[in-house]
Amino acid sequence: NAGVMQNPRHLVRRRGQEARLRCSPMKGHSHVYWYRQLPEEGLKFMVYLQKENIIDESGMPKERFSAEFPKEGPSILRIQQVVRGDSAAYFCASSPIYSETPTYEQYFGPGTRLTVT
Amino acid sequence: RKEVEQDPGPFNVPEGATVAFNCTYSNSASQSFFWYRQDCRKEPKLLMSVYSSGNEDGRFTAQLNRASQYISLLIRDSKLSDSATYLCVRRDGNKLVFGAGTILRVKS
């Protein structure tokens, strides 16, 4: 059973370009979460999605960031017009339906390290 | 005040030592807590859930004190492979709230 997959693992973008980060949840998982880890800091929640729905985007910056989880295909985190401050590790996590796991464990992917030059 | 606060360390201990990490949280409504482990430049991995009654998994023991809003992790008989950053985490609805982590370095 493959774990959460993310690609690319490393992404370099120049200031002003767009970054697209992809996440495929574990098989059977329908909930996806994106977290950002800035250098020397803890992980910070960004957004929680289910298929075709954004459930909670309270951690998303108001501008330039968007996320989707289409009916088919991976979840995408999109950052437009990247700036140096966007350089970070972006982790995706997935979980099964809440009622099936009382501890509500989230399984993390290996992350995408974004570097903005 | 941070939602989840941890001593950043680093804790430098010899193999075989017992080491304890503490964590405090600010939201008394929190229901679920976890310890995650993160190796350098890797993803966080669940180490154990934390229950009010305390729970043990091999060399690891976790405790939760709701009155004091305090969580602890005890590692006995430290191994070199325990070197990592330990993240105190609380669940807030559907999202996880992470502490900044405590660095543990176990040396031979």
mmCIF file of C-alpha atoms in Angstrom:
data_model
loop_
_atom_site.group_PDB
_atom_site.id
_atom_site.type_symbol
_atom_site.label_atom_id
_atom_site.label_comp_id
_atom_site.label_asym_id
_atom_site.label_seq_id
_atom_site.Cartn_x
_atom_site.Cartn_y
_atom_site.Cartn_z
ATOM 1 C CA ASN A 1 0.000 0.000 0.000
ATOM 2 C CA ALA A 2 1.781 3.098 -1.227
ATOM 3 C CA GLY A 3 1.990 5.977 1.162
ATOM 4 C CA VAL A 4 1.214 9.602 0.477
ATOM 5 C CA MET A 5 3.081 10.711 -2.621
ATOM 6 C CA GLN A 6 4.236 14.202 -3.400
ATOM 7 C CA ASN A 7 5.981 15.610 -6.402
ATOM 8 C CA PRO A 8 8.205 17.166 -7.212
ATOM 9 C CA ARG A 9 10.403 16.558 -4.177
ATOM 10 C CA HIS A 10 12.444 19.645 -4.946
ATOM 11 C CA LEU A 11 11.305 22.676 -6.893
ATOM 12 C CA VAL A 12 13.288 25.779 -7.755
ATOM 13 C CA ARG A 13 11.475 28.851 -9.002
ATOM 14 C CA ARG A 14 12.525 32.400 -9.722
ATOM 15 C CA ARG A 15 10.640 35.244 -8.095
ATOM 16 C CA GLY A 16 7.414 35.921 -9.951
ATOM 17 C CA GLN A 17 7.003 32.412 -11.364
ATOM 18 C CA GLU A 18 4.295 29.954 -10.448
ATOM 19 C CA ALA A 19 4.805 26.840 -8.338
ATOM 20 C CA ARG A 20 2.552 23.777 -8.547
ATOM 21 C CA LEU A 21 2.873 21.111 -5.900
ATOM 22 C CA ARG A 22 1.075 17.781 -6.240
ATOM 23 C CA CYS A 23 -0.119 15.323 -3.645
ATOM 24 C CA SER A 24 -1.659 11.883 -4.072
ATOM 25 C CA PRO A 25 -3.224 10.606 -0.843
ATOM 26 C CA MET A 26 -2.916 7.071 0.440
ATOM 27 C CA LYS A 27 -5.223 4.587 -1.207
ATOM 28 C CA GLY A 28 -8.640 4.765 0.393
ATOM 29 C CA HIS A 29 -8.065 8.180 1.940
ATOM 30 C CA SER A 30 -10.435 10.939 0.960
ATOM 31 C CA HIS A 31 -9.134 13.798 3.109
ATOM 32 C CA VAL A 32 -6.064 15.853 2.206
ATOM 33 C CA TYR A 33 -4.251 18.481 4.266
ATOM 34 C CA TRP A 34 -1.441 20.839 3.307
ATOM 35 C CA TYR A 35 1.099 22.132 5.821
ATOM 36 C CA ARG A 36 4.039 24.483 5.416
ATOM 37 C CA GLN A 37 7.282 24.330 7.367
ATOM 38 C CA LEU A 38 9.448 27.415 7.198
ATOM 39 C CA PRO A 39 13.151 26.997 8.042
ATOM 40 C CA GLU A 40 13.692 26.395 11.775
ATOM 41 C CA GLU A 41 9.939 26.486 12.467
ATOM 42 C CA GLY A 42 7.155 24.003 13.139
ATOM 43 C CA LEU A 43 4.599 22.851 10.625
ATOM 44 C CA LYS A 44 1.690 25.224 10.057
ATOM 45 C CA PHE A 45 -1.682 24.126 8.735
ATOM 46 C CA MET A 46 -2.705 25.684 5.440
ATOM 47 C CA VAL A 47 -5.778 23.957 4.023
ATOM 48 C CA TYR A 48 -8.003 20.889 4.361
ATOM 49 C CA LEU A 49 -9.761 19.430 1.345
ATOM 50 C CA GLN A 50 -12.041 16.596 0.430
ATOM 51 C CA LYS A 51 -12.759 15.573 -3.131
ATOM 52 C CA GLU A 52 -13.925 18.676 -5.011
ATOM 53 C CA ASN A 53 -14.399 20.655 -1.787
ATOM 54 C CA ILE A 54 -12.305 23.012 0.289
ATOM 55 C CA ILE A 55 -13.354 22.380 3.876
ATOM 56 C CA ASP A 56 -11.021 24.674 5.818
ATOM 57 C CA GLU A 57 -8.604 27.161 4.300
ATOM 58 C CA SER A 58 -8.051 29.203 7.437
ATOM 59 C CA GLY A 59 -4.269 28.797 7.206
ATOM 60 C CA MET A 60 -3.906 29.851 3.595
ATOM 61 C CA PRO A 61 -2.391 33.239 2.827
ATOM 62 C CA LYS A 62 -5.087 35.471 1.380
ATOM 63 C CA GLU A 63 -3.306 36.111 -1.889
ATOM 64 C CA ARG A 64 -1.357 34.054 -4.426
ATOM 65 C CA PHE A 65 -2.114 30.668 -2.814
ATOM 66 C CA SER A 66 -4.837 28.278 -3.912
ATOM 67 C CA ALA A 67 -5.561 24.583 -3.525
ATOM 68 C CA GLU A 68 -7.782 22.036 -5.175
ATOM 69 C CA PHE A 69 -8.562 18.346 -4.930
ATOM 70 C CA PRO A 70 -10.391 17.354 -8.114
ATOM 71 C CA LYS A 71 -12.589 14.326 -8.529
ATOM 72 C CA GLU A 72 -9.824 12.647 -10.495
ATOM 73 C CA GLY A 73 -6.130 13.145 -9.941
ATOM 74 C CA PRO A 74 -3.944 14.533 -7.206
ATOM 75 C CA SER A 75 -4.470 17.512 -4.959
ATOM 76 C CA ILE A 76 -2.663 20.627 -6.197
ATOM 77 C CA LEU A 77 -1.250 23.480 -4.147
ATOM 78 C CA ARG A 78 -0.611 26.436 -6.411
ATOM 79 C CA ILE A 79 1.482 29.463 -5.549
ATOM 80 C CA GLN A 80 1.403 32.313 -8.002
ATOM 81 C CA GLN A 81 4.098 34.970 -8.334
ATOM 82 C CA VAL A 82 6.358 33.320 -5.796
ATOM 83 C CA VAL A 83 8.521 35.420 -3.478
ATOM 84 C CA ARG A 84 11.604 34.463 -1.470
ATOM 85 C CA GLY A 85 9.484 34.136 1.675
ATOM 86 C CA ASP A 86 7.607 31.233 0.063
ATOM 87 C CA SER A 87 10.756 29.094 0.288
ATOM 88 C CA ALA A 88 9.797 26.265 2.623
ATOM 89 C CA ALA A 89 8.962 22.591 2.841
ATOM 90 C CA TYR A 90 5.359 21.883 1.910
ATOM 91 C CA PHE A 91 3.934 18.696 3.349
ATOM 92 C CA CYS A 92 0.760 16.987 2.352
ATOM 93 C CA ALA A 93 -1.080 14.590 4.664
ATOM 94 C CA SER A 94 -4.069 12.349 4.180
ATOM 95 C CA SER A 95 -6.497 10.576 6.437
ATOM 96 C CA PRO A 96 -9.401 8.194 6.048
ATOM 97 C CA ILE A 97 -12.962 9.083 6.859
ATOM 98 C CA TYR A 98 -13.066 10.448 10.412
ATOM 99 C CA SER A 99 -15.517 7.938 11.773
ATOM 100 C CA GLU A 100 -13.230 5.087 10.864
ATOM 101 C CA THR A 101 -10.291 6.244 12.938
ATOM 102 C CA PRO A 102 -10.968 7.704 16.364
ATOM 103 C CA THR A 103 -7.387 8.882 16.725
ATOM 104 C CA TYR A 104 -7.745 10.702 13.419
ATOM 105 C CA GLU A 105 -4.215 9.937 12.356
ATOM 106 C CA GLN A 106 -2.824 11.905 9.461
ATOM 107 C CA TYR A 107 -0.166 10.310 7.313
ATOM 108 C CA PHE A 108 2.396 12.630 5.810
ATOM 109 C CA GLY A 109 4.066 12.597 2.430
ATOM 110 C CA PRO A 110 7.802 13.233 1.972
ATOM 111 C CA GLY A 111 7.231 16.903 1.209
ATOM 112 C CA THR A 112 8.181 19.287 -1.571
ATOM 113 C CA ARG A 113 11.057 21.638 -0.847
ATOM 114 C CA LEU A 114 10.443 24.882 -2.671
ATOM 115 C CA THR A 115 13.338 27.255 -3.198
ATOM 116 C CA VAL A 116 12.669 30.687 -4.626
ATOM 117 C CA THR A 117 15.698 32.396 -6.095
ATOM 118 C CA ARG B 1 1.431 32.935 23.340
ATOM 119 C CA LYS B 2 2.023 29.984 20.999
ATOM 120 C CA GLU B 3 -0.738 27.383 20.889
ATOM 121 C CA VAL B 4 1.732 24.581 21.566
ATOM 122 C CA GLU B 5 5.003 25.368 23.312
ATOM 123 C CA GLN B 6 8.045 23.147 23.554
ATOM 124 C CA ASP B 7 11.573 23.545 24.822
ATOM 125 C CA PRO B 8 13.581 23.603 21.584
ATOM 126 C CA GLY B 9 16.610 21.934 23.144
ATOM 127 C CA PRO B 10 18.829 20.490 21.921
ATOM 128 C CA PHE B 11 18.958 17.719 24.459
ATOM 129 C CA ASN B 12 22.329 16.001 24.206
ATOM 130 C CA VAL B 13 22.275 12.671 26.050
ATOM 131 C CA PRO B 14 24.445 9.536 26.117
ATOM 132 C CA GLU B 15 23.149 6.204 24.919
ATOM 133 C CA GLY B 16 21.108 4.470 27.566
ATOM 134 C CA ALA B 17 19.964 7.676 29.231
ATOM 135 C CA THR B 18 16.395 8.517 30.116
ATOM 136 C CA VAL B 19 15.172 11.796 28.712
ATOM 137 C CA ALA B 20 11.893 13.657 29.156
ATOM 138 C CA PHE B 21 10.289 16.293 26.953
ATOM 139 C CA ASN B 22 7.547 18.628 28.040
ATOM 140 C CA CYS B 23 4.930 20.516 26.126
ATOM 141 C CA THR B 24 2.200 22.960 27.127
ATOM 142 C CA TYR B 25 -0.869 23.953 25.158
ATOM 143 C CA SER B 26 -3.152 26.940 25.420
ATOM 144 C CA ASN B 27 -6.507 25.672 24.166
ATOM 145 C CA SER B 28 -8.271 23.842 26.972
ATOM 146 C CA ALA B 29 -10.913 22.518 24.554
ATOM 147 C CA SER B 30 -8.357 20.341 22.776
ATOM 148 C CA GLN B 31 -9.307 16.693 22.839
ATOM 149 C CA SER B 32 -6.558 14.783 21.080
ATOM 150 C CA PHE B 33 -2.811 14.980 21.397
ATOM 151 C CA PHE B 34 0.085 13.255 19.713
ATOM 152 C CA TRP B 35 3.836 13.024 19.631
ATOM 153 C CA TYR B 36 5.356 12.986 16.158
ATOM 154 C CA ARG B 37 8.959 12.401 15.261
ATOM 155 C CA GLN B 38 10.701 14.246 12.447
ATOM 156 C CA ASP B 39 14.099 13.273 11.132
ATOM 157 C CA CYS B 40 16.207 15.870 9.410
ATOM 158 C CA ARG B 41 14.536 17.076 6.211
ATOM 159 C CA LYS B 42 11.984 14.270 6.327
ATOM 160 C CA GLU B 43 8.257 14.135 6.929
ATOM 161 C CA PRO B 44 6.779 13.916 10.443
ATOM 162 C CA LYS B 45 5.800 10.418 11.529
ATOM 163 C CA LEU B 46 3.382 9.560 14.278
ATOM 164 C CA LEU B 47 5.187 8.248 17.340
ATOM 165 C CA MET B 48 2.206 7.835 19.620
ATOM 166 C CA SER B 49 -1.130 9.241 20.647
ATOM 167 C CA VAL B 50 -1.417 10.682 24.158
ATOM 168 C CA TYR B 51 -4.229 9.708 26.501
ATOM 169 C CA SER B 52 -5.231 11.129 29.880
ATOM 170 C CA SER B 53 -4.577 7.772 31.507
ATOM 171 C CA GLY B 54 -1.039 7.757 30.152
ATOM 172 C CA ASN B 55 0.198 5.265 27.615
ATOM 173 C CA GLU B 56 3.338 3.319 26.981
ATOM 174 C CA ASP B 57 4.840 1.868 23.836
ATOM 175 C CA GLY B 58 8.074 0.021 24.495
ATOM 176 C CA ARG B 59 10.635 2.549 25.683
ATOM 177 C CA PHE B 60 8.280 5.488 25.179
ATOM 178 C CA THR B 61 5.743 6.776 27.691
ATOM 179 C CA ALA B 62 3.366 9.668 27.097
ATOM 180 C CA GLN B 63 1.341 11.511 29.714
ATOM 181 C CA LEU B 64 -1.385 14.133 29.489
ATOM 182 C CA ASN B 65 -2.393 16.424 32.335
ATOM 183 C CA ARG B 66 -5.521 18.297 31.268
ATOM 184 C CA ALA B 67 -5.726 20.384 34.438
ATOM 185 C CA SER B 68 -2.261 21.815 33.823
ATOM 186 C CA GLN B 69 -2.555 21.660 30.012
ATOM 187 C CA TYR B 70 0.695 19.768 29.934
ATOM 188 C CA ILE B 71 1.972 16.824 27.901
ATOM 189 C CA SER B 72 5.132 14.836 28.371
ATOM 190 C CA LEU B 73 7.152 12.207 26.550
ATOM 191 C CA LEU B 74 9.609 9.971 28.350
ATOM 192 C CA ILE B 75 12.201 7.953 26.451
ATOM 193 C CA ARG B 76 14.028 5.256 28.359
ATOM 194 C CA ASP B 77 17.279 3.573 27.374
ATOM 195 C CA SER B 78 17.971 6.058 24.570
ATOM 196 C CA LYS B 79 19.361 4.702 21.310
ATOM 197 C CA LEU B 80 21.418 6.501 18.696
ATOM 198 C CA SER B 81 18.483 6.038 16.350
ATOM 199 C CA ASP B 82 16.260 8.095 18.663
ATOM 200 C CA SER B 83 18.103 11.235 17.527
ATOM 201 C CA ALA B 84 15.458 13.381 15.875
ATOM 202 C CA THR B 85 13.129 16.305 16.474
ATOM 203 C CA TYR B 86 10.086 15.447 18.590
ATOM 204 C CA LEU B 87 6.934 17.360 17.800
ATOM 205 C CA CYS B 88 4.130 17.907 20.283
ATOM 206 C CA VAL B 89 0.830 18.077 18.429
ATOM 207 C CA ARG B 90 -2.765 18.765 19.313
ATOM 208 C CA ARG B 91 -5.761 18.231 17.101
ATOM 209 C CA ASP B 92 -7.962 21.254 16.475
ATOM 210 C CA GLY B 93 -10.997 20.030 14.610
ATOM 211 C CA ASN B 94 -9.698 18.657 11.351
ATOM 212 C CA LYS B 95 -6.227 20.133 11.508
ATOM 213 C CA LEU B 96 -3.122 19.404 13.530
ATOM 214 C CA VAL B 97 -1.390 22.160 15.476
ATOM 215 C CA PHE B 98 2.327 21.528 15.855
ATOM 216 C CA GLY B 99 4.833 22.754 18.356
ATOM 217 C CA ALA B 100 8.174 23.896 16.974
ATOM 218 C CA GLY B 101 9.809 20.686 18.172
ATOM 219 C CA THR B 102 12.457 19.539 20.625
ATOM 220 C CA ILE B 103 15.772 18.334 19.232
ATOM 221 C CA LEU B 104 17.235 15.166 20.736
ATOM 222 C CA ARG B 105 20.795 14.074 20.049
ATOM 223 C CA VAL B 106 21.843 10.733 21.454
ATOM 224 C CA LYS B 107 25.597 10.191 21.482
ATOM 225 C CA SER B 108 27.651 7.058 21.937
#
